[in-house]
XYZ file of C-alpha atoms in Angstrom:
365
model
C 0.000 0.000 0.000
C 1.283 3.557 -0.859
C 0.169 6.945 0.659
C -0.848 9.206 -2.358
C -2.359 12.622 -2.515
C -4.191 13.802 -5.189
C -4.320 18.157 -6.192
C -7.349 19.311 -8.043
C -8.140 23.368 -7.910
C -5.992 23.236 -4.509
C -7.563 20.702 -2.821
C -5.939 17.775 -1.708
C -6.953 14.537 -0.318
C -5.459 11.939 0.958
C -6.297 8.034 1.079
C -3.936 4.857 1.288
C -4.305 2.922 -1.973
C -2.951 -0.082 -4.116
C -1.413 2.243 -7.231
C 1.433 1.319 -9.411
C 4.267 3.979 -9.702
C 2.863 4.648 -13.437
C -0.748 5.211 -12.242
C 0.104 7.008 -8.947
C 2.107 9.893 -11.053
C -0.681 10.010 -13.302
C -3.390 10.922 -10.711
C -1.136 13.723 -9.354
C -1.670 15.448 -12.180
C -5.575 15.522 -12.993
C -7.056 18.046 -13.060
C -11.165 18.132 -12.830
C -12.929 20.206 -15.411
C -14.546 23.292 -14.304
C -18.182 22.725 -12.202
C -16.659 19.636 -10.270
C -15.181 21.196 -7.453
C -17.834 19.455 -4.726
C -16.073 16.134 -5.796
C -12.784 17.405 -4.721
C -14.254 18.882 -1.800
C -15.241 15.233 -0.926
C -12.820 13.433 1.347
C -14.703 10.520 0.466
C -15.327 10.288 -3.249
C -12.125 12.651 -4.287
C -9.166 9.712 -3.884
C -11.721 7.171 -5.728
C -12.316 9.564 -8.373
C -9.047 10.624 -8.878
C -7.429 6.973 -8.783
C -10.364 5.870 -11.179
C -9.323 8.926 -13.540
C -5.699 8.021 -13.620
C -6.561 4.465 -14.418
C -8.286 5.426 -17.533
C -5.594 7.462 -18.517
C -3.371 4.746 -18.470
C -5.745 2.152 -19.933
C -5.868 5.101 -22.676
C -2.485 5.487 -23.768
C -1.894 1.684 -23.525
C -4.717 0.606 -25.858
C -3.883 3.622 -28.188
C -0.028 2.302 -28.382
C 0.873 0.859 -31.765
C 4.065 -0.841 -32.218
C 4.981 0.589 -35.177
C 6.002 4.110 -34.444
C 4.035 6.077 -37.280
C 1.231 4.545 -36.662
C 1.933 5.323 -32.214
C 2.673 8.609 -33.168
C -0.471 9.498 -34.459
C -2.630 7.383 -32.953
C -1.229 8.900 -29.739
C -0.756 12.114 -31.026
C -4.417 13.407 -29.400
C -4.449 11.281 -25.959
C -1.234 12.831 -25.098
C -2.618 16.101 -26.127
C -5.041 16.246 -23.617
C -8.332 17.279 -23.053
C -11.353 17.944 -20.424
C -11.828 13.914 -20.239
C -15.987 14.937 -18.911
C -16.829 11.667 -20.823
C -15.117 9.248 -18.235
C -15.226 11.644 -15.385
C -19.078 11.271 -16.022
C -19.239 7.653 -16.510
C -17.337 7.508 -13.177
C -19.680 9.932 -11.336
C -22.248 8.150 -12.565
C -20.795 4.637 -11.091
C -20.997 6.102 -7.932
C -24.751 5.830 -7.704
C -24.648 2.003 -7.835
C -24.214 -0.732 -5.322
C -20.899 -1.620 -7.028
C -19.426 1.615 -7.571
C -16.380 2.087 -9.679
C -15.480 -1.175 -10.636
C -13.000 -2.679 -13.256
C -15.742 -2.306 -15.646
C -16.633 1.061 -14.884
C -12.946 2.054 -15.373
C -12.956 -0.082 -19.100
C -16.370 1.715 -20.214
C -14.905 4.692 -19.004
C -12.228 4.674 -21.820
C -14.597 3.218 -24.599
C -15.988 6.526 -24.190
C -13.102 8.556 -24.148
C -11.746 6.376 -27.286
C -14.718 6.558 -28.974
C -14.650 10.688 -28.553
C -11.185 10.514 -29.608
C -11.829 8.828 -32.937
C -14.516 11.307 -33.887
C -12.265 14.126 -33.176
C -9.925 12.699 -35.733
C -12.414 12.287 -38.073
C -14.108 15.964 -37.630
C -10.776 17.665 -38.012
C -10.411 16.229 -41.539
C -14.089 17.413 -42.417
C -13.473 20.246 -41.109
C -9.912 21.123 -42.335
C -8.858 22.131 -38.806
C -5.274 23.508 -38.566
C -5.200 22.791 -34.975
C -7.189 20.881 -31.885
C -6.005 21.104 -27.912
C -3.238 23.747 -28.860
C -1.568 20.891 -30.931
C -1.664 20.718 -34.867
C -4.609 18.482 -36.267
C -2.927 15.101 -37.234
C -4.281 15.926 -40.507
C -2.053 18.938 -41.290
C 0.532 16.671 -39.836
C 0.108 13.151 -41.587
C -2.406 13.640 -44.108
C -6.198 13.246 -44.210
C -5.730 9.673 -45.555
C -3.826 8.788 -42.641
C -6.205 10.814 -39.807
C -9.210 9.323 -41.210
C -7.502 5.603 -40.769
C -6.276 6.275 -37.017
C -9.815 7.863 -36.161
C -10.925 4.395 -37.614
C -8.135 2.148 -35.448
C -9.050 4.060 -32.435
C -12.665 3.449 -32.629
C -11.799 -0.639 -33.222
C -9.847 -0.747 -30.435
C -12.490 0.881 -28.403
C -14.629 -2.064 -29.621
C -12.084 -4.447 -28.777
C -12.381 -3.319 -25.393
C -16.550 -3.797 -25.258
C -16.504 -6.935 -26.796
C -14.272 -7.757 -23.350
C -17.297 -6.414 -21.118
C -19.961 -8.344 -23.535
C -22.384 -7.988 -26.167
C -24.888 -5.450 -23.903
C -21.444 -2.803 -23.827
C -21.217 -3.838 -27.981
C -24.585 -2.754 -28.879
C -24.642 0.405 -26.815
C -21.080 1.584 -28.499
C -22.375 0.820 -31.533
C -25.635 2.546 -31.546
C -23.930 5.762 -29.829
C -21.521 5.795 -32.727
C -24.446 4.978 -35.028
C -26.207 8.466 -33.942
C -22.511 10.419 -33.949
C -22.482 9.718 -37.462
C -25.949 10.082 -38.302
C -25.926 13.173 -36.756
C -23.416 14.727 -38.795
C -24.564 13.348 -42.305
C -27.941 15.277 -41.450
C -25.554 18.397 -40.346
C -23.797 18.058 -43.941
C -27.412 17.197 -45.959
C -29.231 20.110 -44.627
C -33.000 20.811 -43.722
C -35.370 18.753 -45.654
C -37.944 20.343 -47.512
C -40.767 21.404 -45.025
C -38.733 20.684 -41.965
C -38.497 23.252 -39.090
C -34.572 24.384 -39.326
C -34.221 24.377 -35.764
C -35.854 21.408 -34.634
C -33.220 19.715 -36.883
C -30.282 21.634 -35.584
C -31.329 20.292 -32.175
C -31.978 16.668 -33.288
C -28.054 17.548 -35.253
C -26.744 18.230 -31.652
C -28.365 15.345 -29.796
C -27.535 12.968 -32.284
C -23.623 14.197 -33.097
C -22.652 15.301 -28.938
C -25.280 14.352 -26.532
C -25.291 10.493 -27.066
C -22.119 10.171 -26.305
C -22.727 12.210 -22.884
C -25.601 9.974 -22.619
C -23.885 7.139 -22.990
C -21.343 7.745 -20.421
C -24.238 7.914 -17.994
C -25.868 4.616 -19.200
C -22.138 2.729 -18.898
C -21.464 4.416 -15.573
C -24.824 3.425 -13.717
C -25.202 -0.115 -15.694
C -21.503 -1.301 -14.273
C -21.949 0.404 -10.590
C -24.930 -1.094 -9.987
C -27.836 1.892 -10.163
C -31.290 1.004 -10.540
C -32.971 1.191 -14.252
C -34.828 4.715 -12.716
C -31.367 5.741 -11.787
C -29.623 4.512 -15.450
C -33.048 6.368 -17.215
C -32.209 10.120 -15.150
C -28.485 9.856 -15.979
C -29.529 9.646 -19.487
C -31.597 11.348 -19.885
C -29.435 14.017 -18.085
C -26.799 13.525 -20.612
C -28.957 14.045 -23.402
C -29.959 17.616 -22.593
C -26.313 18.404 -20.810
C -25.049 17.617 -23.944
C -27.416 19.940 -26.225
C -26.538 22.614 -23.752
C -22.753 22.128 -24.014
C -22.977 22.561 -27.599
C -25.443 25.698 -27.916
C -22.863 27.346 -25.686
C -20.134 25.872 -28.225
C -21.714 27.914 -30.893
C -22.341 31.408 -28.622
C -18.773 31.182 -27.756
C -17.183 30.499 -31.348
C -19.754 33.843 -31.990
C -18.802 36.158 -28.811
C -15.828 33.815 -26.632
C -12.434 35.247 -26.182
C -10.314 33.717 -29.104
C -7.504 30.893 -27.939
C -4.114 30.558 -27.833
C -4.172 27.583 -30.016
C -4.899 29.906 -32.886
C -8.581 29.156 -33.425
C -10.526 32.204 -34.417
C -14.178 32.784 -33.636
C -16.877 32.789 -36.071
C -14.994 28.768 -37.547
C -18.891 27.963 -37.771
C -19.576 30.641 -40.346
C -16.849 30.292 -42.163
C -17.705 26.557 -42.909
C -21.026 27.576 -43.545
C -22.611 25.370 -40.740
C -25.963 27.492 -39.503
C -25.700 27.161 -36.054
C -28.355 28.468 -33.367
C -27.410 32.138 -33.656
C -27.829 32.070 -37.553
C -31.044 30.146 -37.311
C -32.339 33.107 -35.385
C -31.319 35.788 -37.259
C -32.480 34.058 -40.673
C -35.912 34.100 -38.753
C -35.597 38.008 -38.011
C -34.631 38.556 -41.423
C -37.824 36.436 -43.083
C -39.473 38.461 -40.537
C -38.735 41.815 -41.492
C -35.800 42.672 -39.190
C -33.668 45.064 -41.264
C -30.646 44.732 -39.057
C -30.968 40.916 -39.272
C -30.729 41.034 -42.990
C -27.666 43.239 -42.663
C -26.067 40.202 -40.407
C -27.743 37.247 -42.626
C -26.201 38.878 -46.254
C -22.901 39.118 -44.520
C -22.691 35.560 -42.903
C -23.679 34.708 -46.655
C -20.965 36.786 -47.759
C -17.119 35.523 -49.208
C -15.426 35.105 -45.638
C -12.038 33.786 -46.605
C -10.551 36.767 -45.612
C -10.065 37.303 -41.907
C -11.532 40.437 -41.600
C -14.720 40.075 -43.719
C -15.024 37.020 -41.267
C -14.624 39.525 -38.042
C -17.246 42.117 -39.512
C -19.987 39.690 -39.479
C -18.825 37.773 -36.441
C -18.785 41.281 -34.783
C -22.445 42.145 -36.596
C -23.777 38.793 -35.405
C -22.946 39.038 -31.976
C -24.540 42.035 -31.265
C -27.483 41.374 -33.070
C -30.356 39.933 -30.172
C -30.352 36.597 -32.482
C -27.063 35.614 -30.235
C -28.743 36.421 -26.772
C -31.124 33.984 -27.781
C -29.463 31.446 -28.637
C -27.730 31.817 -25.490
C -30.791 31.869 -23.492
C -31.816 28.654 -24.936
C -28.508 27.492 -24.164
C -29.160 27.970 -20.813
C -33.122 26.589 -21.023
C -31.468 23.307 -21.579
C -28.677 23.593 -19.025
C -31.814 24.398 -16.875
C -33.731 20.831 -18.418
C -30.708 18.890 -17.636
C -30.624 19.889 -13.478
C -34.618 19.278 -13.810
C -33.470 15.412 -14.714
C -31.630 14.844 -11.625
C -34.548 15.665 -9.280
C -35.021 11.772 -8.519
C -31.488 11.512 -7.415
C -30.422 11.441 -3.681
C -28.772 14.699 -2.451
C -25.084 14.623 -2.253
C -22.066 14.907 -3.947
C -22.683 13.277 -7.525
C -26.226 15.228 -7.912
C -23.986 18.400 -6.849
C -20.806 17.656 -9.011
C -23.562 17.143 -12.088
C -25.898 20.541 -11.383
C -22.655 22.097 -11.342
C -21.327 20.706 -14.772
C -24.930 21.760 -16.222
C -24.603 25.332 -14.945
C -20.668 25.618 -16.041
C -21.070 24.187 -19.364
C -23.452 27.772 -20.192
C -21.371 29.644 -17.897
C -17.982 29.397 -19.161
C -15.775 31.907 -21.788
C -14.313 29.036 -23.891
């Protein structure tokens, strides 16, 4: 047994566990994404979290490792970039309503997810021609598309590998979370159908392409700790309209958020031509009558390859009330997703996730 301390936001906690050296140094490190400071507050639940955390890191990088080194590089080239890691922080959380709490299991789905995300990050940079992701070049600009596309692909198989190992009920869940990822971004790419609301299908877009694999994380957390089906049904249920939320503030903040250090610039959305909340809005000002929103709607329509043109209607966008409202509704869901959690009991889990739901629409980036 080793004595280990884990640091998260300055809080550290203390608990005599069985870690190897490998998985001890990793935990020292983690750091939990904003809105989750009640589980570090918990003497508790903060060393099993932590230790749970570092174990999926290191189940990560190992079933990401390729023996030949191209192929390591880049297949390693976004785990060792980093990242939030709210997927198997969730699923972890979420174990922690169960009889079983975080098991071996918990700790394997835990990474599916995280795998799965990974792979689909791979694949979006390539769609979307992104120069950089995490504050690292896209392994696109720095292999090829041929080759991101085909690591996106190995990543996701391994992921599988590692469900087939937990059985055919972990199989089918993967595979119909990745079914929606994908489905939801062909229906991004085809567009509004003929007679179709545009913003009911922008939502069904962000359930489909981010919130089932939130959603999923909740189902794989609560099925392999133990929870109740009434328990399994909130945290999904949860996830679903967290994840909605998440990405309506995605799209505020690429409109009005401070731009990064990685290089990003906002208004990415408009220059791809992708009509997210904010545009919907002002496209129904515009239809309406709103002069000032047909001002904003001809220049998102305009040539933005040039930086600036791209500023002028990011700029005209964001102060246009279209924005405001998207953000509002942004926060209507955040709102929805708390709602879900009224059947679970009072503590640290139900505070850790009403805290996620409010940061995710309170945050600059």
């Amino acid at each position: 047994m080793t004595e280990s301390s884990w640091t998260s936001a300055g809080h550290d906690v203390e608990k005599s566990v069985d870690l190897d050296p490998q998985t001890q140094a990793l935990a020292t490190t983690i750091q939990l994404p904003q809105g989750f400071r009640a589980v570090a507050d918990d003497v508790e639940f903060a060393p099993q979290v932590f230790e749970a955390l570092a174990r999926v890191e290191k189940m990560l990088l190992n079933a990401v490792a390729n023996s030949d080194p191209i192929i390591d590089r880049a297949s390693r080239h976004l785990a060792e970039a980093g990242g939030k890691r709210v997927r198997p922080l969730l699923v972890v959380l979420s174990s922690l309503l169960g009889e079983r709490g975080i098991t071996d299991e918990v700790v394997k789905a835990a990474c599916i997810v995280e795998m799965t995300h990974l792979a689909t990050l791979y694949h979006d940079d390539v769609m979307d021609d992104a120069p950089m992701r995490r504050g690292a070049p896209t392994a696109q600009h720095v292999w090829g598309n041929s080759v991101a596309i085909l690591t996106g692909d190995l990543i996701l198989a391994r992921a599988s590998v590692l469900a087939a190992q937990l059985g055919p009920g972990a199989v089918e869940v993967q595979a119909r979370t990745f079914e929606r990822l994908c489905l939801g971004q062909l229906h991004e790419f085809a567009g509004v159908r003929e007679g179709e609301d545009p913003i009911a299908h922008y939502i069904q877009v962000l359930s489909d392409k981010t919130a089932s694999l939130i959603a999923c994380a909740g189902y794989y957390g609560t099925f392999y700790g133990g929870a109740s089906d009434e328990l399994r049904d909130v945290l999904v249920d949860y996830g679903e309209k967290v994840g909605i939320a998440f990405q309506l503030a995605d799209d505020v903040i690429d409109i009005m958020g401070q731009e990064k250090a990685s290089g990003k610039i906002n208004g990415t959305d408009l220059r791809e031509g992708v009509d997210t909340l904010p545009v919907l809005y002002a496209r129904q000002d515009a239809a309406a009558g709103d002069a000032e929103a047909q001002r904003v709607v001809e220049l998102v329509d305009g040539d933005l390859t040039s930086d600036q043109d791209l500023k002028t209607a990011v700029t005209a966008l964001a102060a246009h009330p279209a924005t405001q409202r998207a953000w509002d509704e942004a926060r209507a869901w955040s709102r929805k997703a708390i709602e879900a959690l009224a059947p679970l009991p009072h503590g640290t889990v139900r505070s850790a996730l009403e805290a996620f739901a409010d940061a995710v629409v309170t945050r600059e980036g």
